[in-house]
Amino acid sequence: MAMGPTTRRRQLGADLRRLRLHCGLTLEEAGARVGVSKATLSRYETKEGTVKWPAVEALCREYKATDEERRTLVELAKGARVQGWWQSLADPIPESMNAMLTLEDEVIREDHYASVYVPGLLQTRAYAEAVHRASEMRCTDQEVAHMVDIRMTRQELLLRDEPPHIWVVLDEAVIRRRVGGTMTMRTQLQHLLDQARAPHITVQVLPFATGAHAAAVGSFLILGGSSPDLDVVYVDILGGGLFMEKQQELDRYKLAFEYLRAQALDIEASAAVIEEAQRELW
């Protein structure tokens, strides 16, 4: 998968920090050598905001980077200015969703643990509308339709020539909760079964019988980049979401997901449970 603008920006920050530390320079020392402030250089390394490529080139020379490294980082700086399809939408979108769309556009895998709803990438339109109406009580019909349209467009990444691998662990409550009514839920469960047949989509069910498990605190998503340094965790919170990328946080959630996969039913047994839940709706 080609590297997108956000992945380029995050890779650039990680590489600039690596080169600086290899030279034994502090942020203040390195910034002084190329005429940028400590705060600006810190922002470059922490992957926040835009970066001026001439400054990147100057930093590479101070860091004694090879010609190949310098060219690569300058191209990363230039490529990080490209915008995604969602940034041209007429109506604004929430900041947390903007960040999600930006990161998701460039992932090579997604690991989902869902405790309440089917993950957005696998939702039908009717199910997605019911979810938005329930969680955004003050939104107008037009605003709900706008958010559902965005969610449906997000799903197009599953149709790419090289789609990311989606691994989903669903709490059994997700397939038992009748979101949008009987017909909507029945259709949603069938869609889930159909999607799970794709080679790049894996669905497991964590049954009630499991009891206590590794993620009793709630839903989360691990967005996997082209290297472990680019992984991010997204945790649902009321009114938006929280992104985490510190190594300690990543390690904790990755370990939790491994435990969840081990505790969940296997693929065939999971499909059988979903089919059973669907039959109960007739």
Coordinates of C-alpha atoms in Angstrom, one line a residue:
M1 CA 0.0 0.0 0.0
A2 CA 1.3 3.5 -0.9
M3 CA 2.3 5.7 1.9
G4 CA -0.3 8.4 2.5
P5 CA 0.2 12.0 3.8
T6 CA -0.3 11.3 7.5
T7 CA 1.9 8.2 7.4
R8 CA 4.6 10.3 5.7
R9 CA 4.3 13.0 8.3
R10 CA 4.5 10.5 11.2
Q11 CA 7.5 8.7 9.6
L12 CA 9.2 12.0 9.0
G13 CA 8.9 12.9 12.7
A14 CA 10.2 9.6 13.8
D15 CA 13.2 9.8 11.4
L16 CA 14.1 13.3 12.4
R17 CA 14.1 12.4 16.1
R18 CA 16.2 9.3 15.4
L19 CA 18.8 11.2 13.4
R20 CA 19.0 14.0 16.1
L21 CA 19.5 11.5 18.9
H22 CA 22.2 9.7 16.9
C23 CA 24.1 13.0 16.7
G24 CA 23.7 13.5 20.5
L25 CA 22.0 16.9 20.0
T26 CA 19.3 18.4 22.2
L27 CA 16.2 20.0 20.6
E28 CA 17.6 23.4 21.4
E29 CA 21.0 22.7 20.0
A30 CA 19.7 21.3 16.8
G31 CA 17.2 24.1 16.3
A32 CA 19.8 26.7 16.8
R33 CA 21.9 25.3 14.1
V34 CA 19.2 25.7 11.4
G35 CA 17.4 28.7 12.8
V36 CA 14.2 27.2 14.1
S37 CA 13.0 27.3 17.7
K38 CA 13.0 24.4 20.1
A39 CA 9.2 24.4 20.1
T40 CA 9.1 24.2 16.3
L41 CA 11.6 21.3 16.1
S42 CA 9.7 19.5 18.9
R43 CA 6.5 19.9 16.8
Y44 CA 8.4 18.4 13.8
E45 CA 9.4 15.4 15.7
T46 CA 6.1 14.8 17.5
K47 CA 4.3 14.7 14.1
E48 CA 2.1 17.7 14.7
G49 CA 1.3 20.2 12.0
T50 CA 3.0 21.0 8.7
V51 CA 6.8 20.9 8.1
K52 CA 8.8 23.2 5.7
W53 CA 10.9 20.9 3.5
P54 CA 13.9 23.4 3.4
A55 CA 14.1 23.1 7.2
V56 CA 14.1 19.3 6.9
E57 CA 16.9 19.5 4.3
A58 CA 18.9 21.7 6.6
L59 CA 18.4 19.5 9.6
C60 CA 19.5 16.4 7.5
R61 CA 22.8 18.2 6.6
E62 CA 23.4 19.1 10.3
Y63 CA 22.7 15.5 11.3
K64 CA 25.1 14.2 8.7
A65 CA 22.4 12.1 7.0
T66 CA 23.3 10.3 3.8
D67 CA 22.2 11.8 0.5
E68 CA 19.6 9.0 0.2
E69 CA 18.2 9.7 3.7
R70 CA 18.1 13.4 3.0
R71 CA 16.2 13.0 -0.3
T72 CA 13.8 10.5 1.3
L73 CA 13.0 12.9 4.2
V74 CA 12.6 15.9 1.9
E75 CA 10.1 13.9 -0.2
L76 CA 8.3 12.8 3.0
A77 CA 8.0 16.5 4.0
K78 CA 6.6 17.5 0.5
G79 CA 4.2 14.5 0.4
A80 CA 2.8 15.2 3.9
R81 CA 1.0 18.3 2.4
V82 CA -1.4 16.2 0.3
Q83 CA -5.0 16.2 1.6
G84 CA -7.4 13.3 1.7
W85 CA -10.8 13.1 0.0
W86 CA -12.7 14.0 3.2
Q87 CA -11.0 17.4 3.5
S88 CA -12.8 18.6 0.4
L89 CA -16.3 17.9 1.8
A90 CA -18.7 20.9 1.8
D91 CA -19.9 20.2 5.4
P92 CA -17.4 20.1 8.3
I93 CA -16.7 16.9 10.2
P94 CA -15.8 16.5 13.8
E95 CA -12.1 16.8 14.6
S96 CA -11.9 13.2 16.0
M97 CA -13.4 11.8 12.8
N98 CA -11.0 13.9 10.7
A99 CA -8.1 12.3 12.6
M100 CA -9.6 8.8 12.2
L101 CA -10.2 9.2 8.4
T102 CA -6.7 10.5 8.0
L103 CA -5.1 7.6 9.8
E104 CA -7.4 4.9 8.4
D105 CA -6.8 6.0 4.8
E106 CA -3.2 4.7 5.2
V107 CA -3.4 1.6 7.4
I108 CA -2.4 -1.9 6.4
R109 CA -4.4 -3.6 9.2
E110 CA -7.1 -2.8 11.8
D111 CA -7.7 -4.7 15.0
H112 CA -11.1 -4.0 16.4
Y113 CA -12.6 -4.9 19.8
A114 CA -16.3 -3.9 19.8
S115 CA -18.3 -4.1 23.0
V116 CA -21.4 -2.2 21.9
Y117 CA -21.8 -1.8 18.1
V118 CA -20.6 -3.4 15.0
P119 CA -17.5 -1.5 13.8
G120 CA -18.2 1.3 11.3
L121 CA -16.4 -0.4 8.4
L122 CA -18.8 -3.4 8.6
Q123 CA -22.1 -1.5 9.2
T124 CA -25.0 -1.3 6.8
R125 CA -26.5 2.1 6.1
A126 CA -29.6 1.5 8.1
Y127 CA -27.6 0.2 11.1
A128 CA -25.2 3.2 10.9
E129 CA -28.1 5.6 10.8
A130 CA -29.7 4.0 13.9
V131 CA -26.3 4.3 15.8
H132 CA -25.9 8.0 14.9
R133 CA -29.5 8.9 15.8
A134 CA -29.0 7.2 19.2
S135 CA -25.6 8.8 20.0
E136 CA -26.2 12.2 18.5
M137 CA -29.6 13.1 19.9
R138 CA -29.4 16.8 19.0
C139 CA -28.4 16.3 15.3
T140 CA -30.7 17.2 12.5
D141 CA -31.7 14.7 9.9
Q142 CA -29.3 16.4 7.5
E143 CA -26.4 16.1 9.9
V144 CA -27.1 12.4 10.5
A145 CA -27.3 11.7 6.8
H146 CA -24.0 13.6 6.3
M147 CA -22.2 11.4 9.0
V148 CA -23.7 8.2 7.6
D149 CA -22.5 9.2 4.1
I150 CA -19.0 9.6 5.4
R151 CA -19.2 6.2 7.1
M152 CA -20.3 4.6 3.9
T153 CA -17.5 6.2 1.9
R154 CA -15.0 5.0 4.6
Q155 CA -16.0 1.5 3.7
E156 CA -14.6 1.9 0.2
L157 CA -11.1 1.1 1.5
L158 CA -12.3 -2.5 1.8
L159 CA -12.7 -2.6 -2.0
R160 CA -9.1 -1.5 -2.8
D161 CA -6.8 -3.7 -4.8
E162 CA -4.7 -4.1 -1.6
P163 CA -7.2 -3.6 1.2
P164 CA -6.1 -3.6 4.9
H165 CA -6.7 -6.7 6.9
I166 CA -9.6 -6.2 9.3
W167 CA -9.7 -8.4 12.4
V168 CA -12.7 -7.9 14.6
V169 CA -13.6 -9.4 18.0
L170 CA -17.2 -8.7 18.8
D171 CA -18.6 -9.0 22.3
E172 CA -21.7 -11.2 22.1
A173 CA -23.7 -8.2 23.2
V174 CA -23.0 -6.6 19.8
I175 CA -24.9 -9.3 17.9
R176 CA -27.7 -9.5 20.5
R177 CA -28.5 -5.8 20.7
R178 CA -31.3 -5.0 18.3
V179 CA -30.1 -1.7 16.9
G180 CA -32.6 -0.1 14.6
G181 CA -35.2 -2.7 15.1
T182 CA -35.6 -6.4 14.0
M183 CA -35.3 -5.9 10.2
T184 CA -32.3 -3.6 10.4
M185 CA -30.5 -5.9 12.8
R186 CA -31.3 -9.0 10.8
T187 CA -29.9 -7.4 7.7
Q188 CA -26.8 -6.2 9.6
L189 CA -26.0 -9.7 10.8
Q190 CA -26.3 -11.1 7.3
H191 CA -24.0 -8.3 6.1
L192 CA -21.5 -9.2 8.8
L193 CA -21.6 -12.9 7.7
D194 CA -21.1 -11.9 4.1
Q195 CA -18.2 -9.6 4.9
A196 CA -16.5 -12.2 7.1
R197 CA -16.2 -14.5 4.0
A198 CA -13.7 -12.0 2.4
P199 CA -10.0 -13.2 2.8
H200 CA -9.0 -9.8 4.4
I201 CA -11.8 -9.7 7.0
T202 CA -11.8 -11.9 10.1
V203 CA -14.7 -11.9 12.6
Q204 CA -14.7 -13.6 16.0
V205 CA -17.3 -13.5 18.7
L206 CA -16.4 -13.3 22.4
P207 CA -19.3 -15.2 24.1
F208 CA -21.0 -14.2 27.3
A209 CA -19.8 -17.6 28.7
T210 CA -16.2 -16.2 28.6
G211 CA -17.0 -14.1 31.7
A212 CA -14.4 -11.5 32.6
H213 CA -11.9 -10.7 29.9
A214 CA -9.0 -8.5 28.9
A215 CA -11.0 -5.5 27.7
A216 CA -13.9 -5.0 30.1
V217 CA -13.3 -1.2 29.9
G218 CA -14.8 -1.0 26.4
S219 CA -14.2 -0.8 22.7
F220 CA -10.9 0.1 21.1
L221 CA -9.2 -0.1 17.7
I222 CA -5.6 -0.6 16.8
L223 CA -4.6 1.1 13.5
G224 CA -1.6 -0.6 12.1
G225 CA 0.8 1.3 10.0
S226 CA 3.5 0.2 7.6
S227 CA 5.8 -0.3 10.6
P228 CA 5.2 -0.7 14.3
D229 CA 6.4 2.8 15.0
L230 CA 3.3 4.1 13.1
D231 CA 0.7 2.2 15.0
V232 CA -2.0 4.1 16.9
V233 CA -4.7 3.1 19.3
Y234 CA -8.2 4.7 19.2
V235 CA -10.5 4.4 22.2
D236 CA -14.1 5.3 22.1
I237 CA -15.2 8.0 24.6
L238 CA -18.5 9.9 24.9
G239 CA -18.5 12.7 22.3
G240 CA -15.6 11.5 20.3
G241 CA -12.5 9.4 20.7
L242 CA -9.0 9.3 22.2
F243 CA -5.8 8.5 20.2
M244 CA -2.8 7.0 21.9
E245 CA 0.6 6.2 20.4
K246 CA 3.0 6.0 23.3
Q247 CA 4.8 2.6 23.3
Q248 CA 3.6 1.6 26.7
E249 CA 0.0 2.3 25.7
L250 CA 0.4 0.4 22.4
D251 CA 1.9 -2.6 24.1
R252 CA -0.9 -2.7 26.6
Y253 CA -3.7 -2.7 24.0
K254 CA -1.9 -5.0 21.6
L255 CA -1.5 -7.6 24.4
A256 CA -5.2 -7.1 25.4
F257 CA -6.2 -7.8 21.8
E258 CA -4.1 -11.0 21.7
Y259 CA -5.9 -12.2 24.8
L260 CA -9.3 -11.3 23.3
R261 CA -8.5 -13.3 20.1
A262 CA -7.5 -16.3 22.2
Q263 CA -10.6 -16.0 24.4
A264 CA -13.0 -15.6 21.5
L265 CA -14.7 -18.4 19.5
D266 CA -12.9 -19.6 16.4
I267 CA -14.0 -18.3 13.0
E268 CA -16.5 -21.1 12.2
A269 CA -18.0 -21.1 15.7
S270 CA -18.3 -17.4 15.6
A271 CA -20.2 -17.5 12.3
A272 CA -22.5 -20.1 13.8
V273 CA -23.3 -17.9 16.8
I274 CA -24.1 -14.9 14.5
E275 CA -26.4 -17.2 12.4
E276 CA -28.1 -18.3 15.5
A277 CA -28.7 -14.7 16.6
Q278 CA -30.0 -13.9 13.1
R279 CA -32.5 -16.9 13.3
E280 CA -33.8 -15.6 16.6
L281 CA -34.9 -12.4 14.9
W282 CA -37.3 -14.3 12.6

